[in-house]
Amino acid sequence: MDLVVQEKSLSEINERIRDGSARVVTAEEMPDLVQELGPAGAVREVDVVTTGTFGAMCSSGVFLNLGHSDPPIKILRALLNKVEAYGGVAAVDLFLGATQPSQDRGIEYGGAHVIEDLVAGKQIDVEAEGAGTDCYPQMELETALRLDDLNQATMVNPRNAYQRYNAATNSSDRTLHTYMGTLLPRCGNIHYSGAGVLSPLSNDPNLDYIGVGTRIFLAGAKGYVIGSGTQHNPQNNFSTLMVTGDLKKMSTRFLRAATFHKYGPSLYLGIGIPIPVLNETVARNTAVRDRDITVPVVDYGIPRRDRPSLKIVSYEDLKSGLIELNGKETPTSSLSSFHVAREVAKSLAEQIEKGEFLLSQAVEPLSRIGSSRPMKQTKESPNVGDVMSCDVVTVREDIQVEKAAKLIVSGSFDHLPVVSKDGRLMGIITAWDISKAVASGKIAKISEIMTRRVYSAMLDEPIELAARTLDMHSISALPVVDRDNKVIGMITSNHLSRLLARRR
Amino acid sequence: MNIERASIDAVSGEIVLEVPSEKCTEVKEAFERRGVRVVPLEIPVIRDENECVHCGACISICPTATFRFEDWLLVADSGKCIQCGACVVGCPQRALKLVLK
């Protein structure tokens, strides 16, 4: 019979931490130890396993209390170094979100940068507009504050420390700038995030220890788990945490502002959670390796919520630097820093060894069932198929320019999709192409003057996406194609403007 | 000696030269004697050690494999850099700069 024997209690472990005899290892060292000693041996030898992660955590921010001015002000709108902070809480409380861009420098400086500047001890310019009430008469205020000048600066992050994260690639034919970094066209690279073997939640996948009230390492300070994070989805191994900590005790070594090109600001945070090796189950769970943690490689080239997964890979594959994708060796790189994740786990281990960090019993377990459902959208947005014209005239590539000109004049579009014998899209010809050919005196076949790189739309594509394609490439019409790339319609900027006009 | 890039307008001009390393000092002095400001481009891309967090976002986007990890610390082989600038915008910490641009 296989009995799970609880060999140690949390208070025994804390006792050892207090008298300096606790044996602490990082989650990177644990797998080999468990392999060598077996789970039971590891329980006897190891008291605490420290984890760590350091990466972009957009869903982060701080509550700041500025103190009361004289005359007092009830802040309606506040700018901190030109970054707007939410003032819809009490008079001089503000919430500053990490991803809020600034009004003067745009995404190059945002909420995350203000947070980093505060932690670095820099002075922040504050501009506030007041509501003007009998109790708070002040209407406007300007001041400059440092972290020390604030009564409280409390970090409260709705979603941090994802258990693991989908890797990203891009099958489209243009470079994408995303929150997963620069994704090169035609699956030219793969980006990933997360610490794998050191990931806090991957070392406690069943949430046996981590719960409400668990004391954690948050950017150098002692922080706490408040509860499960938003989009917490443990059924699919995508658990998340909501955490809090005192900004005044944090260090820029583990808190860094970032900007993702053409996306926005974000905050890199170091989070570490110590896991007490209470029993063999914990020992086995903390022996997880990079190769045991798998994620899908998701195609960001498809601009939809349900992006297709191209392959399942492990963190070991991702960290190797090269992954075979569609028969091609594809370079991988990380957006989170494994180097700093190690420093988090090591710093936490040192604090525990010195008796400065005690482990805490959760007051409530985290939910084993989460929710990461799609948004319920009550206002239906039309798809390309709902607004396109079906009476599209297509031509074959061997017709003369003159014939094409006649078709354009007699038809309703100034674009003619050029198709193969079986109706597949090969190119497009516009009234402008024909004018150019005529002006140059070169009356040729369509095949010589058509554009071969055609942007097209799909029937079930939301019109927002078709509009973005038109806008991005400065064009005015898109052939609509089916799954076999056969032309079935045409959508033009006229269709979209008509739709907008009718809305008003 | 190779001219890699040259741009000249009414008031100023700039050329990028590839020079064999043993001739470097000689060529530099020859230009300087004629009043030309010479910037050695041994390190075409500069990494700010204080800003870099060793994430590695620059690694897979570099067309010439300038960056790599050594025990998870970022190492740059600057000689490979062709100054395309992909890493400059791809670096979330804004830790990379091209010397000339």
Coordinates of C-alpha atoms in Angstrom, one line a residue:
Chain A
M1 CA 0.0 0.0 0.0
D2 CA 1.3 3.5 -0.9
L3 CA 0.8 5.8 2.0
V4 CA 1.4 9.5 1.9
V5 CA 3.2 10.1 5.1
Q6 CA 3.4 13.7 6.2
E7 CA 6.9 13.6 7.4
K8 CA 7.3 17.2 8.5
S9 CA 5.0 20.0 9.6
L10 CA 5.2 23.6 8.5
S11 CA 5.9 24.7 12.1
E12 CA 8.9 22.3 12.3
I13 CA 10.3 23.8 9.1
N14 CA 9.8 27.3 10.4
E15 CA 11.5 26.3 13.7
R16 CA 14.5 25.2 11.6
I17 CA 14.4 28.5 9.7
R18 CA 14.4 30.4 12.9
D19 CA 17.4 28.5 14.4
G20 CA 19.3 28.7 11.1
S21 CA 19.3 24.9 10.4
A22 CA 16.8 24.8 7.5
R23 CA 18.1 23.1 4.4
V24 CA 17.1 25.2 1.4
V25 CA 17.6 24.4 -2.4
T26 CA 16.3 26.1 -5.5
A27 CA 13.7 24.4 -7.8
E28 CA 16.5 24.1 -10.3
E29 CA 18.6 21.9 -8.0
M30 CA 15.7 19.8 -6.7
P31 CA 15.1 17.4 -9.7
D32 CA 18.6 15.9 -9.4
L33 CA 18.3 15.6 -5.6
V34 CA 15.0 13.8 -5.9
Q35 CA 16.4 11.5 -8.6
E36 CA 19.4 10.7 -6.4
L37 CA 17.7 10.4 -3.0
G38 CA 14.2 9.4 -4.0
P39 CA 11.2 11.4 -2.8
A40 CA 11.4 10.1 0.8
G41 CA 15.1 10.8 1.0
A42 CA 14.5 14.3 -0.4
V43 CA 11.9 15.0 2.3
R44 CA 14.5 14.1 4.9
E45 CA 17.2 16.1 3.3
V46 CA 15.4 19.3 2.1
D47 CA 13.1 21.6 4.0
V48 CA 12.4 24.3 1.5
V49 CA 12.5 24.6 -2.3
T50 CA 12.6 28.2 -3.6
T51 CA 11.2 29.1 -7.0
G52 CA 11.5 32.3 -9.0
T53 CA 10.4 34.0 -12.1
F54 CA 11.2 37.3 -13.8
G55 CA 9.2 38.5 -16.7
A56 CA 6.7 40.9 -18.1
M57 CA 3.6 41.1 -15.9
C58 CA 1.3 43.6 -17.5
S59 CA -1.5 43.1 -15.0
S60 CA 0.3 45.0 -12.2
G61 CA -0.1 48.3 -10.5
V62 CA 0.1 50.3 -7.3
F63 CA -2.3 52.0 -4.9
L64 CA -0.7 55.3 -3.8
N65 CA -1.9 57.6 -1.0
L66 CA -0.6 61.1 -1.6
G67 CA -1.6 62.6 1.8
H68 CA -4.0 65.5 2.1
S69 CA -3.2 69.0 0.7
D70 CA -4.2 72.3 2.2
P71 CA -6.9 73.3 1.2
P72 CA -7.8 69.6 0.6
I73 CA -8.5 68.2 -2.8
K74 CA -10.7 65.3 -4.0
I75 CA -8.7 64.1 -7.0
L76 CA -10.8 63.5 -10.1
R77 CA -7.9 63.2 -12.5
A78 CA -4.3 62.8 -11.8
L79 CA -1.1 62.7 -13.9
L80 CA 2.1 61.3 -12.6
N81 CA 5.0 62.3 -14.9
K82 CA 2.1 62.7 -17.5
V83 CA 0.9 59.2 -16.9
E84 CA -2.8 59.1 -15.9
A85 CA -3.6 57.3 -12.6
Y86 CA -7.1 56.3 -11.7
G87 CA -8.7 58.6 -9.3
G88 CA -12.0 56.9 -8.8
V89 CA -11.2 55.9 -5.3
A90 CA -11.1 58.1 -2.2
A91 CA -9.9 61.7 -2.3
V92 CA -6.1 61.2 -2.4
D93 CA -5.9 57.5 -3.3
L94 CA -4.8 56.7 -6.8
F95 CA -4.3 53.5 -8.7
L96 CA -1.5 53.5 -11.2
G97 CA -1.6 50.7 -13.8
A98 CA 1.7 49.4 -15.3
T99 CA 0.5 49.6 -18.9
Q100 CA -0.9 53.1 -19.0
P101 CA 1.1 55.1 -21.6
S102 CA 2.1 58.7 -20.9
Q103 CA 0.6 61.7 -22.6
D104 CA 3.9 63.2 -23.7
R105 CA 6.2 60.2 -24.5
G106 CA 3.5 57.7 -25.5
I107 CA 4.4 54.0 -24.9
E108 CA 8.1 54.7 -24.4
Y109 CA 7.2 55.9 -20.8
G110 CA 4.3 54.5 -19.0
G111 CA 2.9 53.5 -15.6
A112 CA 5.6 50.8 -15.2
H113 CA 8.3 53.5 -15.7
V114 CA 6.7 55.7 -13.0
I115 CA 6.7 52.7 -10.7
E116 CA 10.4 52.0 -11.4
D117 CA 11.3 55.6 -11.0
L118 CA 9.5 55.7 -7.6
V119 CA 11.4 52.6 -6.5
A120 CA 14.7 54.1 -7.7
G121 CA 14.0 57.1 -5.4
K122 CA 13.3 59.6 -8.2
Q123 CA 11.0 62.5 -7.9
I124 CA 7.7 62.3 -9.8
D125 CA 5.7 65.3 -11.0
V126 CA 2.1 65.2 -9.9
E127 CA -0.7 67.2 -11.6
A128 CA -4.2 66.8 -10.1
E129 CA -7.6 68.1 -11.0
G130 CA -10.1 68.3 -8.1
A131 CA -13.9 67.9 -8.0
G132 CA -14.4 71.0 -5.9
T133 CA -16.7 70.2 -3.0
D134 CA -17.5 71.8 0.3
C135 CA -15.2 69.4 2.1
Y136 CA -12.5 69.3 -0.7
P137 CA -12.5 72.8 -2.2
Q138 CA -9.1 72.7 -4.0
M139 CA -9.6 72.5 -7.8
E140 CA -6.1 72.1 -9.1
L141 CA -2.8 71.1 -7.7
E142 CA 0.8 70.5 -8.8
T143 CA 3.5 69.0 -6.7
A144 CA 6.6 66.7 -6.9
L145 CA 6.8 63.6 -4.8
R146 CA 9.2 60.8 -4.0
L147 CA 8.3 57.3 -2.7
D148 CA 9.2 58.5 0.8
D149 CA 6.7 61.3 0.6
L150 CA 3.8 58.9 0.0
N151 CA 1.9 57.6 3.0
Q152 CA 1.4 54.2 1.4
A153 CA 2.5 52.7 -1.9
T154 CA 1.0 49.2 -2.1
M155 CA 1.5 47.0 -5.2
V156 CA -1.7 45.1 -6.0
N157 CA -1.4 42.9 -9.1
P158 CA -4.5 41.3 -10.5
R159 CA -2.7 38.6 -12.5
N160 CA 0.9 37.6 -12.0
A161 CA 3.2 34.5 -12.2
Y162 CA 1.4 32.5 -14.9
Q163 CA 2.1 28.8 -14.3
R164 CA 3.3 28.6 -17.9
Y165 CA 2.7 30.7 -21.1
N166 CA 2.0 29.9 -24.7
A167 CA 5.0 30.3 -27.0
A168 CA 4.4 32.6 -30.0
T169 CA 5.2 32.5 -33.7
N170 CA 3.9 34.3 -36.8
S171 CA 2.9 32.6 -40.0
S172 CA 1.9 35.8 -41.8
D173 CA 4.1 37.5 -44.3
R174 CA 4.9 40.6 -42.3
T175 CA 6.8 41.3 -39.0
L176 CA 4.4 41.5 -36.0
H177 CA 5.2 43.6 -32.9
T178 CA 3.3 42.0 -30.0
Y179 CA 3.4 41.7 -26.3
M180 CA 5.3 38.5 -27.1
G181 CA 8.0 40.7 -28.8
T182 CA 9.0 40.9 -32.4
L183 CA 7.7 38.0 -34.4
L184 CA 9.4 37.6 -37.7
P185 CA 7.3 36.7 -40.8
R186 CA 6.8 33.1 -42.1
C187 CA 7.5 31.6 -38.7
G188 CA 11.0 33.1 -38.6
N189 CA 11.3 32.8 -34.9
I190 CA 9.5 31.6 -31.7
H191 CA 9.3 33.7 -28.5
Y192 CA 8.4 32.3 -25.1
S193 CA 8.0 33.5 -21.6
G194 CA 8.2 31.8 -18.2
A195 CA 10.9 30.2 -16.1
G196 CA 10.0 26.6 -16.6
V197 CA 11.8 24.5 -14.0
L198 CA 11.8 27.5 -11.6
S199 CA 8.2 28.7 -12.2
P200 CA 6.5 29.0 -8.8
L201 CA 3.1 27.5 -9.9
S202 CA 4.7 24.7 -12.0
N203 CA 6.3 23.5 -8.8
D204 CA 3.0 23.4 -7.0
P205 CA 0.7 22.4 -9.9
N206 CA -2.2 21.2 -7.7
L207 CA -2.0 24.3 -5.4
D208 CA -1.3 22.0 -2.4
Y209 CA 0.7 24.8 -0.6
I210 CA 0.2 28.1 -2.4
G211 CA -3.0 29.7 -1.2
V212 CA -4.6 32.9 0.1
G213 CA -2.1 34.5 2.5
T214 CA 1.0 32.6 1.3
R215 CA 4.0 34.8 2.0
I216 CA 6.1 35.4 -1.2
F217 CA 9.1 37.3 -2.5
L218 CA 7.7 40.2 -4.6
A219 CA 10.4 42.3 -6.3
G220 CA 12.7 42.1 -3.3
A221 CA 10.0 42.8 -0.7
K222 CA 7.9 40.3 1.3
G223 CA 4.5 40.1 -0.4
Y224 CA 1.4 37.9 -0.1
V225 CA -0.9 36.0 -2.3
I226 CA -4.3 37.6 -2.1
G227 CA -6.0 35.0 -4.1
S228 CA -6.1 33.4 -7.5
G229 CA -5.4 35.8 -10.3
T230 CA -7.7 36.9 -13.1
Q231 CA -8.0 34.3 -15.9
H232 CA -6.9 31.7 -13.3
N233 CA -7.3 28.4 -15.1
P234 CA -5.8 25.5 -13.1
Q235 CA -7.7 22.8 -15.1
N236 CA -5.5 23.6 -18.0
N237 CA -2.3 24.2 -16.1
F238 CA -2.6 28.0 -16.5
S239 CA -3.0 29.0 -12.9
T240 CA -2.3 32.7 -12.0
L241 CA -1.9 34.6 -8.8
M242 CA -3.2 37.9 -7.4
V243 CA -0.5 39.4 -5.2
T244 CA 0.3 42.4 -3.0
G245 CA 3.4 43.9 -1.5
D246 CA 4.9 47.1 -0.1
L247 CA 6.4 49.1 -3.0
K248 CA 8.6 51.0 -0.5
K249 CA 10.5 47.7 0.3
M250 CA 11.0 46.7 -3.4
S251 CA 14.2 46.9 -5.4
T252 CA 14.8 47.9 -9.0
R253 CA 17.0 44.7 -9.2
F254 CA 13.7 42.8 -9.4
L255 CA 11.3 45.5 -10.8
R256 CA 12.0 47.0 -14.2
A257 CA 9.8 48.9 -16.6
A258 CA 9.8 47.8 -20.3
T259 CA 8.3 48.8 -23.6
F260 CA 7.1 46.4 -26.2
H261 CA 7.5 48.1 -29.6
K262 CA 4.2 49.2 -31.1
Y263 CA 2.4 47.5 -28.2
G264 CA 3.0 49.4 -25.0
P265 CA 4.6 49.6 -21.6
S266 CA 4.8 46.6 -19.2
L267 CA 6.4 45.8 -15.9
Y268 CA 9.1 43.1 -15.4
L269 CA 8.7 41.7 -11.9
G270 CA 10.6 39.1 -9.9
I271 CA 8.3 36.7 -7.9
G272 CA 9.5 33.8 -5.8
I273 CA 7.6 31.4 -3.7
P274 CA 9.2 29.1 -1.2
I275 CA 7.6 25.6 -1.0
P276 CA 8.0 23.6 2.2
V277 CA 8.9 19.9 1.5
L278 CA 6.3 18.5 3.8
N279 CA 5.9 15.1 2.2
E280 CA 6.8 13.0 -0.8
T281 CA 4.1 14.5 -3.0
V282 CA 5.7 17.9 -2.6
A283 CA 9.1 16.4 -3.2
R284 CA 7.8 14.8 -6.4
N285 CA 6.1 18.0 -7.6
T286 CA 9.1 20.2 -7.0
A287 CA 11.2 17.7 -9.0
V288 CA 9.5 18.9 -12.2
R289 CA 12.0 19.6 -15.0
D290 CA 11.8 21.8 -18.1
R291 CA 11.1 18.8 -20.2
D292 CA 7.9 18.0 -18.2
I293 CA 6.3 21.5 -18.7
T294 CA 4.8 21.8 -22.2
V295 CA 3.1 24.7 -24.0
P296 CA 1.6 25.1 -27.5
V297 CA 3.4 27.3 -30.1
V298 CA 0.6 29.7 -31.0
D299 CA 0.3 31.4 -34.4
Y300 CA 0.0 35.2 -33.8
G301 CA -0.3 35.6 -37.6
I302 CA -4.0 34.8 -37.1
P303 CA -5.4 38.0 -35.5
R304 CA -8.3 36.1 -33.8
R305 CA -9.0 35.1 -30.2
D306 CA -8.7 31.4 -31.0
R307 CA -5.2 31.4 -32.6
P308 CA -4.2 28.0 -33.9
S309 CA -1.5 26.0 -32.1
L310 CA 1.2 24.7 -34.5
K311 CA 3.1 22.4 -32.2
I312 CA 3.4 21.4 -28.5
V313 CA 6.8 22.0 -27.1
S314 CA 8.5 21.8 -23.7
Y315 CA 10.5 24.5 -21.9
E316 CA 13.5 22.2 -22.6
D317 CA 12.9 22.6 -26.3
L318 CA 12.3 26.3 -26.0
K319 CA 15.4 26.9 -24.0
S320 CA 17.6 24.9 -26.5
G321 CA 17.4 27.9 -28.8
L322 CA 16.1 26.0 -31.9
I323 CA 12.8 24.2 -32.6
E324 CA 11.8 22.4 -35.7
L325 CA 8.7 24.0 -37.0
N326 CA 7.1 22.9 -40.4
G327 CA 10.4 21.1 -41.2
K328 CA 12.5 24.2 -40.6
E329 CA 14.9 24.9 -37.7
T330 CA 13.4 27.9 -36.0
P331 CA 15.4 30.1 -33.5
T332 CA 13.7 30.6 -30.2
S333 CA 14.3 33.3 -27.6
S334 CA 12.9 34.3 -24.3
L335 CA 11.2 37.5 -23.2
S336 CA 11.5 36.6 -19.5
S337 CA 14.9 36.4 -17.9
F338 CA 16.0 33.0 -16.6
H339 CA 19.2 34.7 -15.2
V340 CA 17.1 37.0 -12.9
A341 CA 14.6 34.2 -12.1
R342 CA 17.6 32.3 -10.7
E343 CA 18.6 35.4 -8.7
V344 CA 15.1 35.6 -7.3
A345 CA 15.2 31.9 -6.2
K346 CA 18.7 32.4 -4.8
S347 CA 17.9 35.6 -2.9
L348 CA 14.9 34.0 -1.4
A349 CA 16.9 30.9 -0.4
E350 CA 19.5 33.2 1.3
Q351 CA 16.8 35.1 3.2
I352 CA 15.3 31.8 4.5
E353 CA 18.8 30.5 5.4
K354 CA 19.4 33.6 7.4
G355 CA 16.1 33.2 9.2
E356 CA 14.6 36.4 7.7
F357 CA 11.8 34.8 5.8
L358 CA 9.3 32.4 7.4
L359 CA 6.8 30.3 5.5
S360 CA 3.1 30.8 6.0
Q361 CA 0.1 28.5 6.1
A362 CA -2.6 29.5 3.6
V363 CA -5.8 30.8 5.2
E364 CA -7.8 29.4 2.2
P365 CA -6.8 27.2 -0.7
L366 CA -6.9 28.7 -4.2
S367 CA -9.8 27.6 -6.4
R368 CA -9.0 24.4 -8.3
I369 CA -11.4 25.4 -11.0
G370 CA -11.0 28.7 -12.7
S371 CA -12.5 30.6 -15.5
S372 CA -10.9 32.0 -18.7
R373 CA -14.0 32.1 -20.9
P374 CA -14.3 34.2 -24.0
M375 CA -16.1 37.5 -23.7
K376 CA -19.8 37.5 -24.2
Q377 CA -20.4 40.0 -26.9
T378 CA -23.9 41.3 -27.1
K379 CA -23.4 43.7 -30.0
E380 CA -23.0 41.6 -33.1
S381 CA -20.3 42.9 -35.4
P382 CA -20.8 41.9 -39.1
N383 CA -18.4 39.6 -40.8
V384 CA -16.9 40.2 -44.3
G385 CA -19.5 37.8 -45.7
D386 CA -22.4 40.0 -44.4
V387 CA -21.3 43.1 -46.3
M388 CA -19.3 42.0 -49.3
S389 CA -20.5 42.0 -52.9
C390 CA -20.9 38.6 -54.5
D391 CA -21.2 39.8 -58.1
V392 CA -17.5 40.0 -58.5
V393 CA -16.1 39.8 -62.0
T394 CA -12.8 37.9 -62.3
V395 CA -10.5 37.5 -65.2
R396 CA -7.8 35.1 -66.4
E397 CA -4.3 36.3 -66.8
D398 CA -4.1 35.9 -70.5
I399 CA -6.6 38.6 -71.5
Q400 CA -5.6 41.9 -73.0
V401 CA -5.5 45.1 -71.1
E402 CA -8.1 46.6 -73.3
K403 CA -10.6 43.9 -72.4
A404 CA -9.9 44.4 -68.7
A405 CA -10.5 48.1 -69.1
K406 CA -13.9 47.5 -70.7
L407 CA -14.8 45.1 -67.8
I408 CA -13.9 47.7 -65.2
V409 CA -15.9 50.4 -67.0
S410 CA -19.0 48.2 -67.3
G411 CA -18.7 46.7 -63.8
S412 CA -19.1 48.1 -60.3
F413 CA -15.5 47.8 -59.0
D414 CA -12.3 49.4 -60.2
H415 CA -10.5 46.2 -59.2
L416 CA -10.4 42.9 -61.1
P417 CA -9.2 39.8 -59.3
V418 CA -7.1 37.6 -61.6
V419 CA -7.7 33.9 -61.2
S420 CA -6.4 30.6 -62.4
K421 CA -8.3 28.1 -64.4
D422 CA -9.9 26.6 -61.3
G423 CA -10.9 30.0 -59.8
R424 CA -8.0 30.5 -57.4
L425 CA -6.7 34.0 -56.7
M426 CA -3.5 34.8 -58.5
G427 CA -3.3 38.5 -58.7
I428 CA -5.3 41.7 -58.9
I429 CA -5.5 44.5 -61.5
T430 CA -6.8 48.0 -60.7
A431 CA -8.0 50.9 -62.9
W432 CA -4.7 52.6 -61.9
D433 CA -2.6 49.7 -63.2
I434 CA -4.5 49.9 -66.6
S435 CA -4.1 53.7 -66.8
K436 CA -0.4 53.3 -66.1
A437 CA 0.0 50.7 -68.9
V438 CA -1.9 52.9 -71.3
A439 CA 0.0 56.0 -70.4
S440 CA 3.3 54.3 -71.0
G441 CA 2.1 53.1 -74.3
K442 CA 2.6 49.5 -73.3
I443 CA -0.7 47.8 -74.1
A444 CA 0.1 44.4 -72.8
K445 CA -1.5 41.3 -71.3
I446 CA -2.9 41.4 -67.8
S447 CA -0.2 39.0 -66.5
E448 CA 2.5 41.6 -67.2
I449 CA 0.9 44.4 -65.1
M450 CA -1.0 42.7 -62.4
T451 CA -0.1 42.8 -58.7
R452 CA 0.8 39.2 -57.7
R453 CA 1.0 39.9 -54.0
V454 CA -2.7 40.2 -53.2
Y455 CA -4.2 40.8 -49.8
S456 CA -7.5 39.0 -49.4
A457 CA -10.2 38.5 -46.8
M458 CA -12.1 35.5 -45.6
L459 CA -15.9 35.1 -45.5
D460 CA -16.0 34.7 -41.7
E461 CA -13.5 37.4 -40.9
P462 CA -14.9 40.3 -38.8
I463 CA -15.0 43.5 -40.8
E464 CA -12.6 45.1 -38.3
L465 CA -9.8 42.9 -39.5
A466 CA -10.6 43.6 -43.2
A467 CA -10.6 47.3 -42.4
R468 CA -7.2 47.0 -40.7
T469 CA -5.8 45.2 -43.7
L470 CA -7.1 47.9 -46.1
D471 CA -5.7 50.6 -43.8
M472 CA -2.3 49.0 -43.2
H473 CA -1.6 48.6 -46.9
S474 CA -3.3 51.7 -48.1
I475 CA -5.6 49.8 -50.5
S476 CA -9.3 50.1 -51.2
A477 CA -10.5 46.6 -52.0
L478 CA -9.9 43.0 -51.0
P479 CA -11.0 39.9 -52.9
V480 CA -12.9 37.6 -50.5
V481 CA -11.7 34.0 -50.8
D482 CA -12.9 30.6 -49.4
R483 CA -10.6 28.0 -47.7
D484 CA -9.3 26.9 -51.2
N485 CA -8.3 30.5 -52.1
K486 CA -11.2 30.7 -54.6
V487 CA -12.6 34.1 -55.2
I488 CA -16.2 34.4 -54.0
G489 CA -16.7 38.1 -53.5
M490 CA -15.2 41.5 -53.0
I491 CA -15.1 43.9 -50.1
T492 CA -14.2 47.5 -50.6
S493 CA -13.7 50.6 -48.5
N494 CA -17.1 51.7 -49.9
H495 CA -18.8 48.8 -48.2
L496 CA -17.2 49.8 -44.9
S497 CA -18.0 53.5 -45.2
R498 CA -21.6 52.7 -46.1
L499 CA -21.8 50.6 -43.0
L500 CA -20.5 53.4 -40.8
A501 CA -22.8 56.0 -42.4
R502 CA -25.8 53.8 -41.6
R503 CA -24.8 53.5 -38.0
R504 CA -25.3 57.2 -37.4
Chain B
M1 CA 39.3 48.9 -47.9
N2 CA 35.6 48.6 -48.5
I3 CA 33.1 51.5 -48.5
E4 CA 30.1 50.0 -46.7
R5 CA 27.9 53.1 -46.7
A6 CA 28.3 56.7 -47.7
S7 CA 26.0 59.7 -47.4
I8 CA 26.9 63.3 -48.4
D9 CA 24.8 66.4 -48.4
A10 CA 25.5 70.1 -48.8
V11 CA 26.9 70.6 -45.3
S12 CA 28.2 67.2 -44.1
G13 CA 29.1 63.7 -45.1
E14 CA 29.6 60.4 -43.5
I15 CA 31.1 57.1 -44.8
V16 CA 31.4 53.7 -43.2
L17 CA 34.7 52.0 -44.1
E18 CA 35.8 48.4 -43.5
V19 CA 39.5 48.5 -42.9
P20 CA 41.9 45.5 -42.2
S21 CA 42.6 45.7 -38.4
E22 CA 46.3 46.2 -38.9
K23 CA 45.7 49.3 -41.0
C24 CA 43.1 50.8 -38.6
T25 CA 45.4 53.3 -36.8
E26 CA 47.1 54.4 -40.0
V27 CA 43.7 55.0 -41.8
K28 CA 42.3 56.7 -38.8
E29 CA 45.2 59.1 -38.5
A30 CA 45.2 59.9 -42.2
F31 CA 41.6 61.0 -42.0
E32 CA 42.1 62.9 -38.8
R33 CA 45.0 64.8 -40.3
R34 CA 42.5 66.0 -42.9
G35 CA 40.0 67.1 -40.2
V36 CA 37.7 64.2 -40.4
R37 CA 36.2 62.9 -37.2
V38 CA 36.7 59.2 -37.0
V39 CA 34.6 56.9 -34.8
P40 CA 35.9 53.3 -34.6
L41 CA 33.1 50.9 -35.1
E42 CA 34.6 47.9 -33.4
I43 CA 31.4 47.8 -31.4
P44 CA 28.5 48.6 -33.8
V45 CA 25.9 47.9 -31.2
I46 CA 26.1 48.9 -27.6
R47 CA 24.4 47.1 -24.8
D48 CA 23.7 49.1 -21.6
E49 CA 24.6 46.7 -18.8
N50 CA 22.5 48.6 -16.3
E51 CA 19.3 48.2 -18.4
C52 CA 19.8 44.7 -19.8
V53 CA 18.0 42.0 -17.8
H54 CA 19.4 39.1 -19.9
C55 CA 16.0 38.1 -21.2
G56 CA 17.2 37.2 -24.7
A57 CA 14.5 38.9 -26.8
C58 CA 17.3 40.1 -29.1
I59 CA 18.6 36.6 -29.8
S60 CA 16.1 35.2 -32.3
I61 CA 15.4 38.4 -34.1
C62 CA 19.0 39.1 -35.1
P63 CA 19.6 38.1 -38.7
T64 CA 23.3 37.5 -38.1
A65 CA 23.2 35.7 -34.7
T66 CA 25.0 38.5 -32.9
F67 CA 23.6 37.6 -29.5
R68 CA 23.7 34.3 -27.5
F69 CA 23.5 33.1 -23.9
E70 CA 26.4 31.9 -21.8
D71 CA 24.9 30.3 -18.7
W72 CA 21.8 32.5 -19.3
L73 CA 23.9 35.7 -19.4
L74 CA 23.6 37.6 -22.7
V75 CA 26.8 37.8 -24.7
A76 CA 27.2 39.9 -27.9
D77 CA 29.6 39.1 -30.7
S78 CA 29.5 42.6 -32.0
G79 CA 31.6 41.8 -35.0
K80 CA 28.6 40.1 -36.6
C81 CA 26.3 43.1 -36.3
I82 CA 25.2 44.7 -39.5
Q83 CA 23.3 47.5 -37.8
C84 CA 19.9 46.6 -39.1
G85 CA 18.3 47.8 -35.9
A86 CA 15.9 44.9 -35.3
C87 CA 17.2 44.4 -31.8
V88 CA 17.0 48.1 -30.9
V89 CA 13.2 48.1 -31.2
G90 CA 12.9 44.5 -30.1
C91 CA 14.6 45.0 -26.7
P92 CA 11.9 45.5 -24.1
Q93 CA 14.3 47.2 -21.8
R94 CA 15.6 49.7 -24.4
A95 CA 19.1 48.5 -23.5
L96 CA 20.5 48.4 -27.1
K97 CA 21.7 51.2 -29.2
L98 CA 23.5 51.4 -32.6
V99 CA 26.7 53.5 -32.5
L100 CA 26.0 55.4 -35.7
K101 CA 22.3 55.8 -35.8

